[in-house]
């Protein structure tokens, strides 16, 4: 599988785009993301059809907590990628090794503490999501624990710009999800089987991740300075947490306010719309280390920024347009006729498109240490929370609220970054430069 991904990358990218480093890195991850997406949507389509809307809604509600962990882990990724990139630019692999080992021990403990918190709160979570048993909640805790551990490996690989290895790990994990689901659900494990498939697939993905770093681990480690790391942690952690909450808040509140079947419908629409974010995530993954590396070396990263915005917009526009034109086709293809969400799919996709563009802007500004955007994040989250609490008569109202909040936040970020945007889209600018 790993050789297959690398071969596709060499054939389609290296021969035609040697001059474009962002496109190289993004396309190799995009190829892997496509393969991963196919496998994951086979997984979700399978469990949706086997479990039905009500039970599937329970899985998606639980995964809304996991998605908070996914985006919050961006703090881990951003922090590690920045310093791995810095040490890599100076060939200080002994310090990268120390950073890896320290981070692994720390987040092995952090993941365990998160599991304990979920264990204690499991009766309340089950009641909030209207789930009859605490067992799937406990499996969710284990899933998030191993996910935090896996994130350390992926972040180090990202900082080292080993994009083939990252793609391989993601494809293997997604394949394991599907295999375990096909094993567990037919024997009557239901929601427990779906959650167990995710846990085991993530746990076993650690093996190829470790193998990809075996050369690094063999290097003798040396001490690293920590003051700069701690200083950078706060803005990254706060940003990642707020974005994570904004990304999953609607699904959590829909599960609390609506019936089980409507929550299942909304979960299906959410998953389809979030294809946009996960497809553009390959661009975001590559953008951060590339911008950091250019900044460390005193080069202008603005062209990378411009290209990231353009690629994310094109992906978002393509998928959103397809959803507006024929939403029934995509819903029926992946979930079946019983999932009645076609009427909200296009607008939901528009909201996620805005969120994806917001993520690109935020990641770029984090990489160049411009934190002006932070003053808009918390008010946006509070606005989203209050509006959904006050207005939740229908699923359409929820989606409209998402568009209002994401649209306002996007406009605010563009405004504070307006000089950069003018420079980015002035294609005949004298500041153009060639990337290696």
CSV table of N, CA and C in Angstrom, one decimal, residues 281-378:
chain,number,residue,atom,x,y,z
A,281,UNK,N,-8.0,19.2,4.4
A,281,UNK,CA,-7.1,19.1,5.5
A,281,UNK,C,-5.7,18.7,5.0
A,282,UNK,N,-5.6,18.1,3.9
A,282,UNK,CA,-4.3,17.7,3.3
A,282,UNK,C,-3.5,19.0,3.0
A,283,UNK,N,-4.2,20.0,2.6
A,283,UNK,CA,-3.6,21.3,2.3
A,283,UNK,C,-3.1,22.0,3.6
A,284,UNK,N,-4.0,22.0,4.6
A,284,UNK,CA,-3.6,22.6,5.9
A,284,UNK,C,-2.4,21.9,6.5
A,285,UNK,N,-2.4,20.5,6.4
A,285,UNK,CA,-1.3,19.7,7.0
A,285,UNK,C,0.0,20.1,6.4
A,286,UNK,N,0.0,20.3,5.1
A,286,UNK,CA,1.3,20.7,4.4
A,286,UNK,C,1.6,22.2,4.6
A,287,UNK,N,0.6,23.0,4.7
A,287,UNK,CA,0.8,24.5,4.8
A,287,UNK,C,1.7,24.8,6.0
A,288,UNK,N,1.3,24.3,7.1
A,288,UNK,CA,2.0,24.7,8.4
A,288,UNK,C,3.5,24.5,8.4
A,289,UNK,N,4.0,23.2,8.1
A,289,UNK,CA,5.4,23.1,8.1
A,289,UNK,C,6.1,23.8,7.0
A,290,UNK,N,5.5,24.0,5.9
A,290,UNK,CA,6.1,24.7,4.8
A,290,UNK,C,6.3,26.2,5.1
A,291,UNK,N,5.2,26.8,5.7
A,291,UNK,CA,5.3,28.2,6.1
A,291,UNK,C,6.3,28.4,7.2
A,292,UNK,N,6.3,27.5,8.1
A,292,UNK,CA,7.3,27.6,9.3
A,292,UNK,C,8.7,27.5,8.8
A,293,UNK,N,8.9,26.6,7.8
A,293,UNK,CA,10.3,26.4,7.3
A,293,UNK,C,10.7,27.7,6.6
A,294,UNK,N,9.9,28.2,5.7
A,294,UNK,CA,10.2,29.5,5.0
A,294,UNK,C,10.5,30.6,5.9
A,295,UNK,N,9.6,30.7,7.0
A,295,UNK,CA,9.8,31.8,8.0
A,295,UNK,C,11.1,31.7,8.7
A,296,UNK,N,11.5,30.5,9.1
A,296,UNK,CA,12.8,30.3,9.8
A,296,UNK,C,13.9,30.6,8.9
A,297,UNK,N,13.8,30.4,7.6
A,297,UNK,CA,14.9,30.7,6.6
A,297,UNK,C,14.8,32.1,6.0
A,298,UNK,N,13.9,33.0,6.6
A,298,UNK,CA,13.8,34.3,6.1
A,298,UNK,C,13.2,34.5,4.8
A,299,UNK,N,12.4,33.6,4.3
A,299,UNK,CA,11.8,33.7,3.0
A,299,UNK,C,10.3,34.1,3.1
A,300,UNK,N,9.7,34.6,2.1
A,300,UNK,CA,8.3,35.1,2.1
A,300,UNK,C,7.4,33.9,1.8
A,301,UNK,N,6.5,33.6,2.8
A,301,UNK,CA,5.6,32.4,2.6
A,301,UNK,C,4.2,32.8,2.0
A,302,UNK,N,4.1,34.1,1.5
A,302,UNK,CA,2.7,34.5,1.1
A,302,UNK,C,2.2,33.8,-0.1
A,303,UNK,N,3.1,33.3,-1.0
A,303,UNK,CA,2.6,32.6,-2.2
A,303,UNK,C,2.0,31.3,-1.8
A,304,UNK,N,2.6,30.6,-0.8
A,304,UNK,CA,2.0,29.4,-0.2
A,304,UNK,C,0.6,29.7,0.3
A,305,UNK,N,0.4,30.8,1.0
A,305,UNK,CA,-0.8,31.2,1.6
A,305,UNK,C,-1.9,31.4,0.5
A,306,UNK,N,-1.5,32.1,-0.6
A,306,UNK,CA,-2.4,32.3,-1.7
A,306,UNK,C,-2.9,31.0,-2.3
A,307,UNK,N,-1.9,30.1,-2.6
A,307,UNK,CA,-2.2,28.9,-3.2
A,307,UNK,C,-3.1,28.0,-2.3
A,308,UNK,N,-2.9,28.0,-1.0
A,308,UNK,CA,-3.7,27.3,-0.1
A,308,UNK,C,-5.1,27.7,-0.1
A,309,UNK,N,-5.3,29.1,-0.1
A,309,UNK,CA,-6.7,29.6,-0.2
A,309,UNK,C,-7.3,29.2,-1.5
A,310,UNK,N,-6.6,29.3,-2.6
A,310,UNK,CA,-7.2,29.0,-3.9
A,310,UNK,C,-7.6,27.5,-3.9
A,311,UNK,N,-6.7,26.6,-3.5
A,311,UNK,CA,-7.0,25.1,-3.6
A,311,UNK,C,-8.1,24.8,-2.7
A,312,UNK,N,-8.2,25.4,-1.5
A,312,UNK,CA,-9.3,25.1,-0.5
A,312,UNK,C,-10.6,25.6,-1.1
A,313,UNK,N,-10.6,26.8,-1.7
A,313,UNK,CA,-11.8,27.3,-2.3
A,313,UNK,C,-12.3,26.4,-3.5
A,314,UNK,N,-11.4,25.9,-4.3
A,314,UNK,CA,-11.8,25.1,-5.4
A,314,UNK,C,-12.4,23.8,-5.0
A,315,UNK,N,-11.8,23.1,-4.0
A,315,UNK,CA,-12.3,21.9,-3.4
A,315,UNK,C,-13.7,22.2,-2.8
A,316,UNK,N,-13.8,23.2,-2.0
A,316,UNK,CA,-15.1,23.6,-1.4
A,316,UNK,C,-16.2,23.9,-2.4
A,317,UNK,N,-15.8,24.7,-3.4
A,317,UNK,CA,-16.8,25.1,-4.4
A,317,UNK,C,-17.3,23.9,-5.2
A,318,UNK,N,-16.4,23.0,-5.5
A,318,UNK,CA,-16.7,21.8,-6.3
A,318,UNK,C,-17.7,20.9,-5.6
A,319,UNK,N,-17.4,20.6,-4.3
A,319,UNK,CA,-18.3,19.7,-3.6
A,319,UNK,C,-19.6,20.4,-3.2
A,320,UNK,N,-19.5,21.6,-2.8
A,320,UNK,CA,-20.8,22.4,-2.4
A,320,UNK,C,-21.7,22.5,-3.6
A,321,UNK,N,-21.2,22.8,-4.8
A,321,UNK,CA,-22.0,22.9,-6.0
A,321,UNK,C,-22.7,21.6,-6.3
A,322,UNK,N,-21.9,20.5,-6.2
A,322,UNK,CA,-22.5,19.2,-6.5
A,322,UNK,C,-23.6,18.9,-5.5
A,323,UNK,N,-23.4,19.2,-4.2
A,323,UNK,CA,-24.5,19.0,-3.2
A,323,UNK,C,-25.7,19.8,-3.5
A,324,UNK,N,-25.6,21.0,-4.0
A,324,UNK,CA,-26.7,21.9,-4.3
A,324,UNK,C,-27.5,21.3,-5.5
A,325,UNK,N,-26.7,20.8,-6.5
A,325,UNK,CA,-27.3,20.4,-7.8
A,325,UNK,C,-28.1,19.1,-7.6
A,326,UNK,N,-27.5,18.1,-6.9
A,326,UNK,CA,-28.2,16.8,-6.8
A,326,UNK,C,-27.9,16.2,-5.4
A,327,UNK,N,-28.4,16.8,-4.3
A,327,UNK,CA,-28.2,16.3,-3.0
A,327,UNK,C,-28.7,14.8,-2.8
A,328,UNK,N,-29.9,14.5,-3.4
A,328,UNK,CA,-30.5,13.2,-3.2
A,328,UNK,C,-29.5,12.1,-3.6
A,329,UNK,N,-28.8,12.3,-4.7
A,329,UNK,CA,-27.9,11.3,-5.2
A,329,UNK,C,-26.8,10.9,-4.2
A,330,UNK,N,-26.2,11.9,-3.6
A,330,UNK,CA,-25.1,11.7,-2.6
A,330,UNK,C,-25.7,11.0,-1.3
A,331,UNK,N,-26.8,11.5,-0.9
A,331,UNK,CA,-27.4,10.9,0.4
A,331,UNK,C,-27.8,9.5,0.1
A,332,UNK,N,-28.5,9.2,-1.0
A,332,UNK,CA,-28.9,7.8,-1.3
A,332,UNK,C,-27.7,6.9,-1.5
A,333,UNK,N,-26.7,7.5,-2.2
A,333,UNK,CA,-25.5,6.7,-2.5
A,333,UNK,C,-24.8,6.1,-1.2
A,334,UNK,N,-24.7,7.0,-0.2
A,334,UNK,CA,-23.9,6.7,1.0
A,334,UNK,C,-24.8,6.1,2.1
A,335,UNK,N,-26.0,6.6,2.2
A,335,UNK,CA,-26.8,6.3,3.4
A,335,UNK,C,-28.1,5.6,3.1
A,336,UNK,N,-28.6,5.7,1.9
A,336,UNK,CA,-29.9,5.1,1.6
A,336,UNK,C,-31.1,6.1,1.6
A,337,UNK,N,-32.2,5.6,1.2
A,337,UNK,CA,-33.4,6.5,1.0
A,337,UNK,C,-34.0,6.9,2.3
A,338,UNK,N,-33.8,6.2,3.4
A,338,UNK,CA,-34.4,6.5,4.7
A,338,UNK,C,-33.8,7.7,5.4
A,339,UNK,N,-32.7,8.2,4.9
A,339,UNK,CA,-32.0,9.4,5.5
A,339,UNK,C,-32.5,10.6,4.8
A,340,UNK,N,-33.4,11.4,5.4
A,340,UNK,CA,-34.1,12.5,4.7
A,340,UNK,C,-33.4,13.8,5.1
A,341,UNK,N,-32.3,14.1,4.4
A,341,UNK,CA,-31.5,15.3,4.7
A,341,UNK,C,-31.1,16.1,3.5
A,342,UNK,N,-31.6,15.7,2.3
A,342,UNK,CA,-31.2,16.4,1.1
A,342,UNK,C,-31.5,17.9,1.1
A,343,UNK,N,-32.5,18.3,1.8
A,343,UNK,CA,-32.9,19.7,1.8
A,343,UNK,C,-31.9,20.6,2.6
A,344,UNK,N,-31.0,20.0,3.4
A,344,UNK,CA,-30.1,20.9,4.2
A,344,UNK,C,-28.6,20.7,3.7
A,345,UNK,N,-28.4,19.7,2.9
A,345,UNK,CA,-27.0,19.3,2.5
A,345,UNK,C,-26.2,20.4,1.9
A,346,UNK,N,-26.8,21.1,0.9
A,346,UNK,CA,-26.0,22.2,0.2
A,346,UNK,C,-25.6,23.3,1.2
A,347,UNK,N,-26.6,23.8,2.0
A,347,UNK,CA,-26.3,24.9,2.9
A,347,UNK,C,-25.3,24.4,4.0
A,348,UNK,N,-25.4,23.2,4.4
A,348,UNK,CA,-24.4,22.7,5.4
A,348,UNK,C,-23.0,22.6,4.8
A,349,UNK,N,-22.9,22.2,3.6
A,349,UNK,CA,-21.6,22.2,2.9
A,349,UNK,C,-21.1,23.6,2.8
A,350,UNK,N,-21.9,24.6,2.5
A,350,UNK,CA,-21.4,26.0,2.4
A,350,UNK,C,-20.8,26.4,3.8
A,351,UNK,N,-21.5,26.1,4.9
A,351,UNK,CA,-20.9,26.4,6.2
A,351,UNK,C,-19.6,25.8,6.4
A,352,UNK,N,-19.4,24.5,6.1
A,352,UNK,CA,-18.2,23.8,6.2
A,352,UNK,C,-17.1,24.3,5.3
A,353,UNK,N,-17.5,24.8,4.1
A,353,UNK,CA,-16.6,25.5,3.2
A,353,UNK,C,-16.0,26.7,3.8
A,354,UNK,N,-16.8,27.5,4.5
A,354,UNK,CA,-16.3,28.7,5.2
A,354,UNK,C,-15.4,28.3,6.3
A,355,UNK,N,-15.8,27.3,7.1
A,355,UNK,CA,-14.9,26.8,8.2
A,355,UNK,C,-13.6,26.4,7.6
A,356,UNK,N,-13.5,25.7,6.5
A,356,UNK,CA,-12.3,25.2,5.9
A,356,UNK,C,-11.4,26.4,5.5
A,357,UNK,N,-12.0,27.5,4.9
A,357,UNK,CA,-11.2,28.7,4.6
A,357,UNK,C,-10.7,29.4,5.9
A,358,UNK,N,-11.6,29.4,6.9
A,358,UNK,CA,-11.2,30.0,8.2
A,358,UNK,C,-10.0,29.2,8.7
A,359,UNK,N,-10.0,27.9,8.6
A,359,UNK,CA,-8.9,27.1,9.1
A,359,UNK,C,-7.5,27.4,8.4
A,360,UNK,N,-7.6,27.6,7.1
A,360,UNK,CA,-6.4,28.0,6.4
A,360,UNK,C,-5.8,29.3,6.9
A,361,UNK,N,-6.7,30.3,7.0
A,361,UNK,CA,-6.3,31.6,7.5
A,361,UNK,C,-5.7,31.5,8.9
A,362,UNK,N,-6.3,30.8,9.8
A,362,UNK,CA,-5.8,30.6,11.1
A,362,UNK,C,-4.5,29.9,11.2
A,363,UNK,N,-4.3,28.8,10.5
A,363,UNK,CA,-3.1,28.1,10.5
A,363,UNK,C,-1.9,28.9,9.9
A,364,UNK,N,-2.2,29.6,8.9
A,364,UNK,CA,-1.1,30.5,8.3
A,364,UNK,C,-0.7,31.5,9.3
A,365,UNK,N,-1.6,32.2,10.0
A,365,UNK,CA,-1.3,33.2,10.9
A,365,UNK,C,-0.6,32.7,12.2
A,366,UNK,N,-1.0,31.5,12.6
A,366,UNK,CA,-0.3,30.8,13.7
A,366,UNK,C,1.2,30.5,13.3
A,367,UNK,N,1.4,30.1,12.1
A,367,UNK,CA,2.7,29.8,11.6
A,367,UNK,C,3.6,31.0,11.6
A,368,UNK,N,3.1,32.2,11.3
A,368,UNK,CA,3.9,33.4,11.2
A,368,UNK,C,3.8,34.2,12.5
A,369,UNK,N,3.1,33.7,13.5
A,369,UNK,CA,3.0,34.3,14.9
A,369,UNK,C,2.2,35.6,14.8
A,370,UNK,N,1.2,35.7,14.0
A,370,UNK,CA,0.3,36.8,14.0
A,370,UNK,C,-1.0,36.4,14.7
A,371,UNK,N,-1.3,36.8,15.9
A,371,UNK,CA,-2.4,36.3,16.7
A,371,UNK,C,-3.6,37.3,16.7
A,372,UNK,N,-3.7,38.2,15.8
A,372,UNK,CA,-4.8,39.1,15.8
A,372,UNK,C,-6.2,38.4,15.6
A,373,UNK,N,-6.2,37.3,15.0
A,373,UNK,CA,-7.4,36.6,14.7
A,373,UNK,C,-8.1,36.1,15.9
A,374,UNK,N,-7.3,35.9,17.0
A,374,UNK,CA,-7.8,35.2,18.2
A,374,UNK,C,-9.0,36.0,18.8
A,375,UNK,N,-9.0,37.3,18.7
A,375,UNK,CA,-10.0,38.1,19.4
A,375,UNK,C,-11.4,37.8,18.8
A,376,UNK,N,-11.5,37.2,17.6
A,376,UNK,CA,-12.8,36.9,17.0
A,376,UNK,C,-13.3,35.5,17.3
A,377,UNK,N,-12.4,34.6,17.7
A,377,UNK,CA,-12.8,33.2,17.8
A,377,UNK,C,-13.8,32.9,18.9
A,378,UNK,N,-13.5,33.4,20.2
A,378,UNK,CA,-14.4,33.1,21.3
A,378,UNK,C,-15.7,33.8,21.1
